[in-house]
XYZ file of C-alpha atoms in Angstrom:
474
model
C 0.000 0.000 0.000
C 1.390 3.745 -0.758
C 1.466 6.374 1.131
C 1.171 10.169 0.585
C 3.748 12.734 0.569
C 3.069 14.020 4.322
C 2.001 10.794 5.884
C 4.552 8.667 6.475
C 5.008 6.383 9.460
C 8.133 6.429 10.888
C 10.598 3.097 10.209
C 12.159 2.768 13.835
C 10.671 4.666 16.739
C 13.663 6.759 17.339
C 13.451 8.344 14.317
C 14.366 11.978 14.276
C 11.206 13.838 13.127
C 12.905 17.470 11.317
C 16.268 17.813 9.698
C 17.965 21.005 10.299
C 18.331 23.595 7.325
C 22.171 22.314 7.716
C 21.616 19.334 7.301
C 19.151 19.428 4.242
C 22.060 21.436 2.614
C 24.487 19.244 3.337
C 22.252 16.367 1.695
C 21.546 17.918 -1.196
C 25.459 18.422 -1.384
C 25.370 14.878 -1.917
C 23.548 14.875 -4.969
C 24.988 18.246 -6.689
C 28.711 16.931 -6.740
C 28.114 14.034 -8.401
C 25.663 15.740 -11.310
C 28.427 18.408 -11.425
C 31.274 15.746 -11.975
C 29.033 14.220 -14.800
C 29.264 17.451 -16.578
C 31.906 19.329 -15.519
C 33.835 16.995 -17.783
C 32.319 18.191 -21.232
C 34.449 21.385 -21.843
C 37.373 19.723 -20.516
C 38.036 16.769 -23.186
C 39.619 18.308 -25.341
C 42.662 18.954 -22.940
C 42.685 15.652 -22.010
C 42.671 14.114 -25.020
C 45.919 16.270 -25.856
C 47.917 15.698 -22.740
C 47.065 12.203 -22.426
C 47.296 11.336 -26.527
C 43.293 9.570 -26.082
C 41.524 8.694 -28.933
C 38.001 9.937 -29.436
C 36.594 6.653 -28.222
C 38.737 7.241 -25.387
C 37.366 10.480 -24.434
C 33.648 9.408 -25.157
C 34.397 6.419 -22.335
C 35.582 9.319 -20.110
C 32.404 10.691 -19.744
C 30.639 6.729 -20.316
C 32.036 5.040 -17.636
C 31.122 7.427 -14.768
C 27.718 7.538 -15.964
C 27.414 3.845 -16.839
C 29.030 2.638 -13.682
C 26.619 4.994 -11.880
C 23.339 3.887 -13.425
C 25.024 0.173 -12.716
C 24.495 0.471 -8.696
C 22.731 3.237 -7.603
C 19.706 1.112 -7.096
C 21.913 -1.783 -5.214
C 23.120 1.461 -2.910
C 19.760 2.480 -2.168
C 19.321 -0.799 -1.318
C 21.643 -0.865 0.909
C 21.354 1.875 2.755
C 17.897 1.058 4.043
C 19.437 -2.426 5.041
C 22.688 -0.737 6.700
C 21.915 2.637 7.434
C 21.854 5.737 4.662
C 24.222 7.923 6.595
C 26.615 5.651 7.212
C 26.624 4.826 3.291
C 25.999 8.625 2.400
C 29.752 8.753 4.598
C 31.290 6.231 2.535
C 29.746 7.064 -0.832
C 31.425 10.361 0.186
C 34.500 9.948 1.544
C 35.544 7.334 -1.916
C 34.226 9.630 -4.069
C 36.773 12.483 -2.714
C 39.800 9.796 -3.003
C 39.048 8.488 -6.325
C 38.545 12.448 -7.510
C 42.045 12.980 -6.508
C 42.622 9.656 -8.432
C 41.418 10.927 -12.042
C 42.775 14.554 -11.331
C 46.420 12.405 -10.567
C 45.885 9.899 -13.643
C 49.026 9.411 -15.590
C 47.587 8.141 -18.691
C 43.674 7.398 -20.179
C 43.564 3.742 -19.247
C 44.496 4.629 -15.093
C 41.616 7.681 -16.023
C 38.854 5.301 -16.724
C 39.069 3.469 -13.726
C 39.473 5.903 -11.606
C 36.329 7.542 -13.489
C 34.399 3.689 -12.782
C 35.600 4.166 -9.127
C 33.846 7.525 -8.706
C 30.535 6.629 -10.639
C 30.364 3.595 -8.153
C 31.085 5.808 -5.166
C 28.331 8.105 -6.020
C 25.890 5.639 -6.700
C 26.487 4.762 -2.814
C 26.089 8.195 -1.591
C 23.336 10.119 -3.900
C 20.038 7.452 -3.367
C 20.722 8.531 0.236
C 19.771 11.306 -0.138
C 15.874 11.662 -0.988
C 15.908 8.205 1.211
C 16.848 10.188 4.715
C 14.543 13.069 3.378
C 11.619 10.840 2.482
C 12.061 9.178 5.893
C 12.354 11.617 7.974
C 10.486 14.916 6.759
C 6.663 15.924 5.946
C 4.806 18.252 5.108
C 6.378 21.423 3.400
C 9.327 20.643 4.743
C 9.535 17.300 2.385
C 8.533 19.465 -0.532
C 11.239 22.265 -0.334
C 14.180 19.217 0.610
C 12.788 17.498 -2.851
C 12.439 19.846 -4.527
C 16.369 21.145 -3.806
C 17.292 17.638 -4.903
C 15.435 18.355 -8.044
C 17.027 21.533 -8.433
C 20.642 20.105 -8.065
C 20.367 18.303 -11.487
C 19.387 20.657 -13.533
C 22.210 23.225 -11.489
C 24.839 21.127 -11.238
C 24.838 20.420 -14.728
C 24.680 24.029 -15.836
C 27.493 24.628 -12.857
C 29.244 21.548 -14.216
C 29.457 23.691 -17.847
C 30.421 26.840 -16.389
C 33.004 25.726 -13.355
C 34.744 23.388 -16.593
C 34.890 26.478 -18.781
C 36.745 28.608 -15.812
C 38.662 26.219 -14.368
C 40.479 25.127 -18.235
C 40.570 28.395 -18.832
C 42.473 29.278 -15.626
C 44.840 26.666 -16.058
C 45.685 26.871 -12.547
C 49.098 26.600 -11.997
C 49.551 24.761 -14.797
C 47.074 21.450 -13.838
C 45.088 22.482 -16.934
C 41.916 19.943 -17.181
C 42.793 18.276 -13.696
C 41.366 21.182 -11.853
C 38.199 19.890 -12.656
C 38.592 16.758 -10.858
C 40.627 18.025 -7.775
C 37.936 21.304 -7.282
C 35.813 18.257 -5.829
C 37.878 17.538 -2.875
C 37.349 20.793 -0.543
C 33.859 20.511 -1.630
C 33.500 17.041 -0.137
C 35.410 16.886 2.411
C 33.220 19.875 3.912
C 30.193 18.074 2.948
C 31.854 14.662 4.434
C 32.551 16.684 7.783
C 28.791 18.290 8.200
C 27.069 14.647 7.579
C 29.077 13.455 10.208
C 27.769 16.137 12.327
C 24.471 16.827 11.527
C 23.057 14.275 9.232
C 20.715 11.642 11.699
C 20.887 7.640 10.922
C 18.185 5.972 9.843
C 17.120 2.589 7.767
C 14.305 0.403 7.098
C 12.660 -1.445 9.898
C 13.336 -4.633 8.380
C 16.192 -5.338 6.671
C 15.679 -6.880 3.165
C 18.788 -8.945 1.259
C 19.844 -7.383 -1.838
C 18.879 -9.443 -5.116
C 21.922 -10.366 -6.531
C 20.597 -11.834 -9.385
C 18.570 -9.079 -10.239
C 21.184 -6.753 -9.713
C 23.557 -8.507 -11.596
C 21.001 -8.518 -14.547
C 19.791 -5.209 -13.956
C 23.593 -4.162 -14.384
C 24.358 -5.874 -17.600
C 21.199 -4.986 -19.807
C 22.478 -1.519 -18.540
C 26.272 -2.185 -19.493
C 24.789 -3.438 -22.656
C 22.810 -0.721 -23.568
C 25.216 2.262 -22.708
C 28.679 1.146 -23.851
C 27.698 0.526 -27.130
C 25.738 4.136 -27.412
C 28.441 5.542 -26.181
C 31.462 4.156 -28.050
C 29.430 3.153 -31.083
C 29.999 6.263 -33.012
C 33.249 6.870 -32.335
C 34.649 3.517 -33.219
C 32.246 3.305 -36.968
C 29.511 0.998 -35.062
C 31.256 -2.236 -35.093
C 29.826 -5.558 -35.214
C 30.138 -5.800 -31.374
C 28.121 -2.605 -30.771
C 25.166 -4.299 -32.389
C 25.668 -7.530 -30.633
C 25.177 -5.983 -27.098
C 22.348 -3.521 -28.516
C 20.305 -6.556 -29.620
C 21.174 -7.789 -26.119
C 19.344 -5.656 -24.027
C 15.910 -7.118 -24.995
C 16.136 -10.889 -23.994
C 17.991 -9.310 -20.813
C 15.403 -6.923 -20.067
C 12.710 -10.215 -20.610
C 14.573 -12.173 -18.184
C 15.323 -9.344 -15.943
C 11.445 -8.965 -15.626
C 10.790 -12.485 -15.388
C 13.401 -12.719 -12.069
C 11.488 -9.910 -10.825
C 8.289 -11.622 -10.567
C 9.105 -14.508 -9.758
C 11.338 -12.690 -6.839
C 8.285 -10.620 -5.740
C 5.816 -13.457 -5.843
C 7.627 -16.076 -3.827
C 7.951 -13.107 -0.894
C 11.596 -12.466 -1.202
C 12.754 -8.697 -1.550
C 13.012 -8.143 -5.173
C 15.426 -5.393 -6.621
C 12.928 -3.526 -8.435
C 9.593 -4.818 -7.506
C 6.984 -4.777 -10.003
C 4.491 -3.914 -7.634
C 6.508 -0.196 -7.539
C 6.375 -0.110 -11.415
C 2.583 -1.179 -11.795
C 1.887 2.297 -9.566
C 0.411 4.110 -12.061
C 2.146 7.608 -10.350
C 5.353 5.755 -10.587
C 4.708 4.750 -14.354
C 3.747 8.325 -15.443
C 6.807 9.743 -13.703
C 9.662 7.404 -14.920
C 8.005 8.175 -18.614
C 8.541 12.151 -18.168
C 11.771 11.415 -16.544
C 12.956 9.301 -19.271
C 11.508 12.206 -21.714
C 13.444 14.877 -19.863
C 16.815 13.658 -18.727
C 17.252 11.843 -22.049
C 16.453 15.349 -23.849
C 18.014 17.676 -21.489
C 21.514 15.679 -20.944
C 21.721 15.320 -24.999
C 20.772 19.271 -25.339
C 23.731 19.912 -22.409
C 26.115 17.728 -24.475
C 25.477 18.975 -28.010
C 25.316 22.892 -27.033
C 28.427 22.604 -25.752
C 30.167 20.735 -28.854
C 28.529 23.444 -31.104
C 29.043 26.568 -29.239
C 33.441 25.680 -28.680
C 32.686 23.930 -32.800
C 31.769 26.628 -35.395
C 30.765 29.327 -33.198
C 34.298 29.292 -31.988
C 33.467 29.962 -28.472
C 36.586 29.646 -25.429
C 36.131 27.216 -22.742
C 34.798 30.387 -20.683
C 32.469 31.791 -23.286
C 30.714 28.329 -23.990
C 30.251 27.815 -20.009
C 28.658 30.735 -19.510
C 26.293 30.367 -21.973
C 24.797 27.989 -19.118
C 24.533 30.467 -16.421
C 20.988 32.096 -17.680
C 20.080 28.018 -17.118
C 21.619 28.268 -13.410
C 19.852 31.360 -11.912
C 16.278 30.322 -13.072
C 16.635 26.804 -12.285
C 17.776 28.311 -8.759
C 15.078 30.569 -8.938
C 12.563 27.828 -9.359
C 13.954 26.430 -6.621
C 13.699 28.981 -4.037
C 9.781 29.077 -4.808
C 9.196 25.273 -5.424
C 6.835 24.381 -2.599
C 4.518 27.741 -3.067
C 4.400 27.097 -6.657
C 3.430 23.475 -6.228
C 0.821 24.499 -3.288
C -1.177 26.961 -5.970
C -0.575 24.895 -9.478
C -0.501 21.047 -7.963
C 0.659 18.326 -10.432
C -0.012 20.236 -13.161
C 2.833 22.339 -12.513
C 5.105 19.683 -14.722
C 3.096 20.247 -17.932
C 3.211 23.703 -17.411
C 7.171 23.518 -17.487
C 7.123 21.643 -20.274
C 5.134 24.228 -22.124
C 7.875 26.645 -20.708
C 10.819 24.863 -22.241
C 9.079 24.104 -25.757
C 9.046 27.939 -25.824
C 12.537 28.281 -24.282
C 13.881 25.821 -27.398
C 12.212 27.198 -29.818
C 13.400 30.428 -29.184
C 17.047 29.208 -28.597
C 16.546 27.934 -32.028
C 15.260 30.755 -33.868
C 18.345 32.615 -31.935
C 20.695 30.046 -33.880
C 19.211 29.953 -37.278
C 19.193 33.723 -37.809
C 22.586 34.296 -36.488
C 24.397 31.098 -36.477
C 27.358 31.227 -36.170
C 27.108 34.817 -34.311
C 26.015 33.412 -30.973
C 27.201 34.005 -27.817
C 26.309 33.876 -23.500
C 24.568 37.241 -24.297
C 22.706 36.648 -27.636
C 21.522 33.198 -26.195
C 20.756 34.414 -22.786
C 17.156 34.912 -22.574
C 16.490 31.392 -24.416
C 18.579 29.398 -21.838
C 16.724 31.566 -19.118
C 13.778 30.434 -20.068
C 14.611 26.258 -21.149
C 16.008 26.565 -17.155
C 12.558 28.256 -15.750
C 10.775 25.390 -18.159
C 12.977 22.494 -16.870
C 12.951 23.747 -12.988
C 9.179 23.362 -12.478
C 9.829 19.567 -14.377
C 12.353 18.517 -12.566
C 11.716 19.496 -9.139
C 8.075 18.410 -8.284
C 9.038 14.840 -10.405
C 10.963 13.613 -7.632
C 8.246 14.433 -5.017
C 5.692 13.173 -6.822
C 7.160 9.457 -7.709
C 8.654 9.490 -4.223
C 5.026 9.665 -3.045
C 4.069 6.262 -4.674
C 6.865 4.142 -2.668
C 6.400 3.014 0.811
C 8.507 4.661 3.193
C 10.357 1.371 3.815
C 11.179 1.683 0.524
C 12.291 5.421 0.709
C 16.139 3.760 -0.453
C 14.427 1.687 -3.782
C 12.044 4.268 -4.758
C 15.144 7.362 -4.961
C 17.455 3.986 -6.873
C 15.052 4.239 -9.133
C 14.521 7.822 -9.868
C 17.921 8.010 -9.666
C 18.831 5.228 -11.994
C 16.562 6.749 -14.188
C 18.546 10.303 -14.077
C 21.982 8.595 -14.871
C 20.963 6.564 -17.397
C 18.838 9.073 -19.261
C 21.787 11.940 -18.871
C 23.975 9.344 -20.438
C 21.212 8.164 -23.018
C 20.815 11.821 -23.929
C 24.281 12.130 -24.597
C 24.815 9.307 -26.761
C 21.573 9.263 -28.394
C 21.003 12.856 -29.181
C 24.712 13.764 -29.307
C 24.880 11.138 -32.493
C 22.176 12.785 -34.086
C 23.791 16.210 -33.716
C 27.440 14.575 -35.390
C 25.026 13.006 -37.709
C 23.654 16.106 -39.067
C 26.248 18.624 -38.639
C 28.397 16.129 -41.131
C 26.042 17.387 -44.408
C 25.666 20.683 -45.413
C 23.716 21.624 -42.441
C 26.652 22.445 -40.225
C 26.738 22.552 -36.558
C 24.194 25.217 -36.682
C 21.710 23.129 -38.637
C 22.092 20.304 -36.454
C 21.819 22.314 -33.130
C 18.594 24.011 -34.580
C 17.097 20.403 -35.686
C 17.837 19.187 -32.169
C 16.224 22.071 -30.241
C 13.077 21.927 -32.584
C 13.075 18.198 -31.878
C 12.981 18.733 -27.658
C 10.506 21.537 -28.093
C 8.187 18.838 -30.092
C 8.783 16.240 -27.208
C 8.636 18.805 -24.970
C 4.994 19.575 -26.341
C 3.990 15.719 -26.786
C 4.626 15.451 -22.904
C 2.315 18.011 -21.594
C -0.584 15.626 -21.910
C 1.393 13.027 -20.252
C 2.021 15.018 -17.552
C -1.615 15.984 -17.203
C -1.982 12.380 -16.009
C -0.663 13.235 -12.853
C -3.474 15.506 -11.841
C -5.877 12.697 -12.282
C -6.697 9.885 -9.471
């Protein structure tokens, strides 16, 4: 049975009953760094590439493995930290992903930089599902709104921050560590965050403790192994036979996957993803506008940023400012989340999606008439409004699906969501990025392509409004 967003029961009687405004910070500090590492990598590949001699494929699995190593566990670390407690996993999700950032910004060659990069994914996908767990478990009311809605708010920032911090930091070329600055700028940042959750951040789990499904994570691992890797590389290395192989993969795994678990769920053992939690029909309509929007935002993050530093010939700087517009209304959106979900309800998501169709159409008149004349200030009001748009998407999502899951669940139910984020952002980025290199190979340019993609998010964008609608209904 579900329960609503401000009627919890509690999952051990000594369970703390308010986080302090401290500690909700310090949480959501747990899910920025990570989105921020995803991204923060974009403007710096081609620096790597030259220092460390990679090839493209190279530099693709850069940004792949983090993101595919992520989407890999973050449901077995929600997992566990209902079983084992979320702030102690939140402190060792945190305190690996510090070393192995000093790892990758240390790397002496590509091949020591991918695993590092695997560590860190792994890492996070320890730390982040803790976060909207120990929120979900311990907060109601308005108070639950504003926290989840600041974790919604940290994707959509941290990947704008991600853009801009990359831009400044290669640009700086601090004393000469060129594109490792981007890795080690993550250590103060965690070890503060590390220190305050120590402090400040309460323990709590499930009341019972459930096994984790091997099997299904296992499976649930490979069919996603199998699905990015080949997305990701594919392009880069002319599609070969191999990429197809694992492609065509993914459906008997996903068919056995589901098969495990039901047969998991049904014999009364703790399933991985139980398809109970799927068949919720709130749960169903929010993993289909999440899969809608990270896919097309993460692609739109990825390609910008090729074509602005491409043909419009913008510095590392230029091209991550462009993103700040993004920032300050997705912040903004933030700051007013829980009055703006109080008047408008569920329908607030369709509204944003309205808001971004009009934010990417406008981006892509702005790049069709002056193409390739663009810059942060011609493309400012555009990205100000695709951030306002994707703000009032993101944030109330999370809420909303977090709603369906039993609170003993509060660990599976953020997996999920999360899993969903990671996968999509990477998704988007192979997907959508491939369509962009597609397209800007004819005589459309990179200026064509960008302009076909925006027009394409705005029409999805569109298509999801009545989607989203669903949500208002019982």
């Amino acid at each position: 049975m579900t329960q609503n967003l401000t009627n919890d029961a509690p999952t051990s009687a000594k369970l703390p009953t308010e986080l302090s405004t401290i500690a909700v910070i310090t949480l959501i500090g747990g899910a920025f760094v990570p989105i921020l590492s995803f991204f923060v990598i974009n403007v710096a590949l081609p620096s790597i590439g030259t220092d460390l001699e990679a090839s493209k494929a190279g530099l693709q699995l850069v940004v792949g493995t983090y993101g595919i190593a992520n989407a890999t566990l973050v449901v077995v670390g929600g997992r566990l930290g209902d079983a084992f407690g979320r702030r102690r996993l939140f402190l060792v999700g945190m305190a690996g992903f510090t070393i192995f950032s000093l790892l990758c910004g240390l790397a002496p060659n590509v091949l020591m930089l991918l695993a590092f990069r695997v560590g860190q994914g792994a890492l996070a996908a320890l730390m982040t599902p803790q976060v909207l767990a120990t929120i979900a478990a311990v907060l109601t009311g308005a108070s639950r709104i504003r926290a989840v809605g600041m974790f919604g708010a940290a994707g959509g920032v941290g990947a704008a921050v991600g853009q801009i911090l990359g831009g400044v930091l290669v640009s700086a070329d601090i004393a000469g560590l060129g594109w490792r600055t981007v890795f080690f700028v993550n250590i103060p940042v965690c070890v503060v965050v590390f220190i305050a959750a120590y402090r400040v951040i309460p323990e709590t789990k499930a009341s019972v403790r459930l096994p984790v499904d091997g099997i299904g994570a296992l499976l649930l691992g490979t069919t996603l192994v199998m699905l990015l890797l080949p997305l990701t590389e594919g392009r880069a290395l002319g599609w070969p036979i191999w990429t197809w192989a694992m492609l065509l993969a993914v459906i008997p795994l996903l068919v056995v996957l589901g098969m495990h678990q039901r047969r998991t769920e049904h014999s009364g053992r703790a399933a991985l993803v139980p398809p109970s939690v799927l068949r919720l029909r709130g749960m169903r309509i929010g993993l289909i506008i999440g899969v809608a929007f990270f896919t097309t935002f993460g692609g739109f993050m990825f390609v910008f940023a090729i074509a602005t530093q491409g043909e419009a010939g913008m510095t590392a700087l230029e091209g991550g400012m462009t993103y700040l517009p993004l920032a300050i209304s997705c912040m903004a959106v933030s700051i007013y989340n829980a009055k703006l979900q109080e008047r408008f309800g569920p329908s607030i998501i369709a509204r944003g999606w309205a808001i971004q169709a009009v934010g990417y159409l406008a981006c892509a008149a702005v790049v069709a008439a002056r193409w390739p004349d663009v810059g942060p200030l011609t493309t400012a009001i555009p990205m100000f409004v695709i951030g306002l748009g994707a703000g009032l998407v993101m944030m109330p999502l999370f809420g909303i699906v977090m709603a369906q899951v039993p609170q003993e669940q509060a660990g599976l139910g953020s997996g999920i969501l999360i899993t969903t984020q990671q996968t999509c952002f990477s998704l988007g980025a192979a997907t959508v990025g491939t369509l962009f290199l597609i397209l800007a190979g004819t005589s459309w340019g990179q200026g064509g392509a960008l302009t076909a993609v925006e027009v394409m998010i705005a029409v999805v964008s569109v298509a999801a409004v009545p989607v989203s609608l669903g949500l208002t209904r019982k």
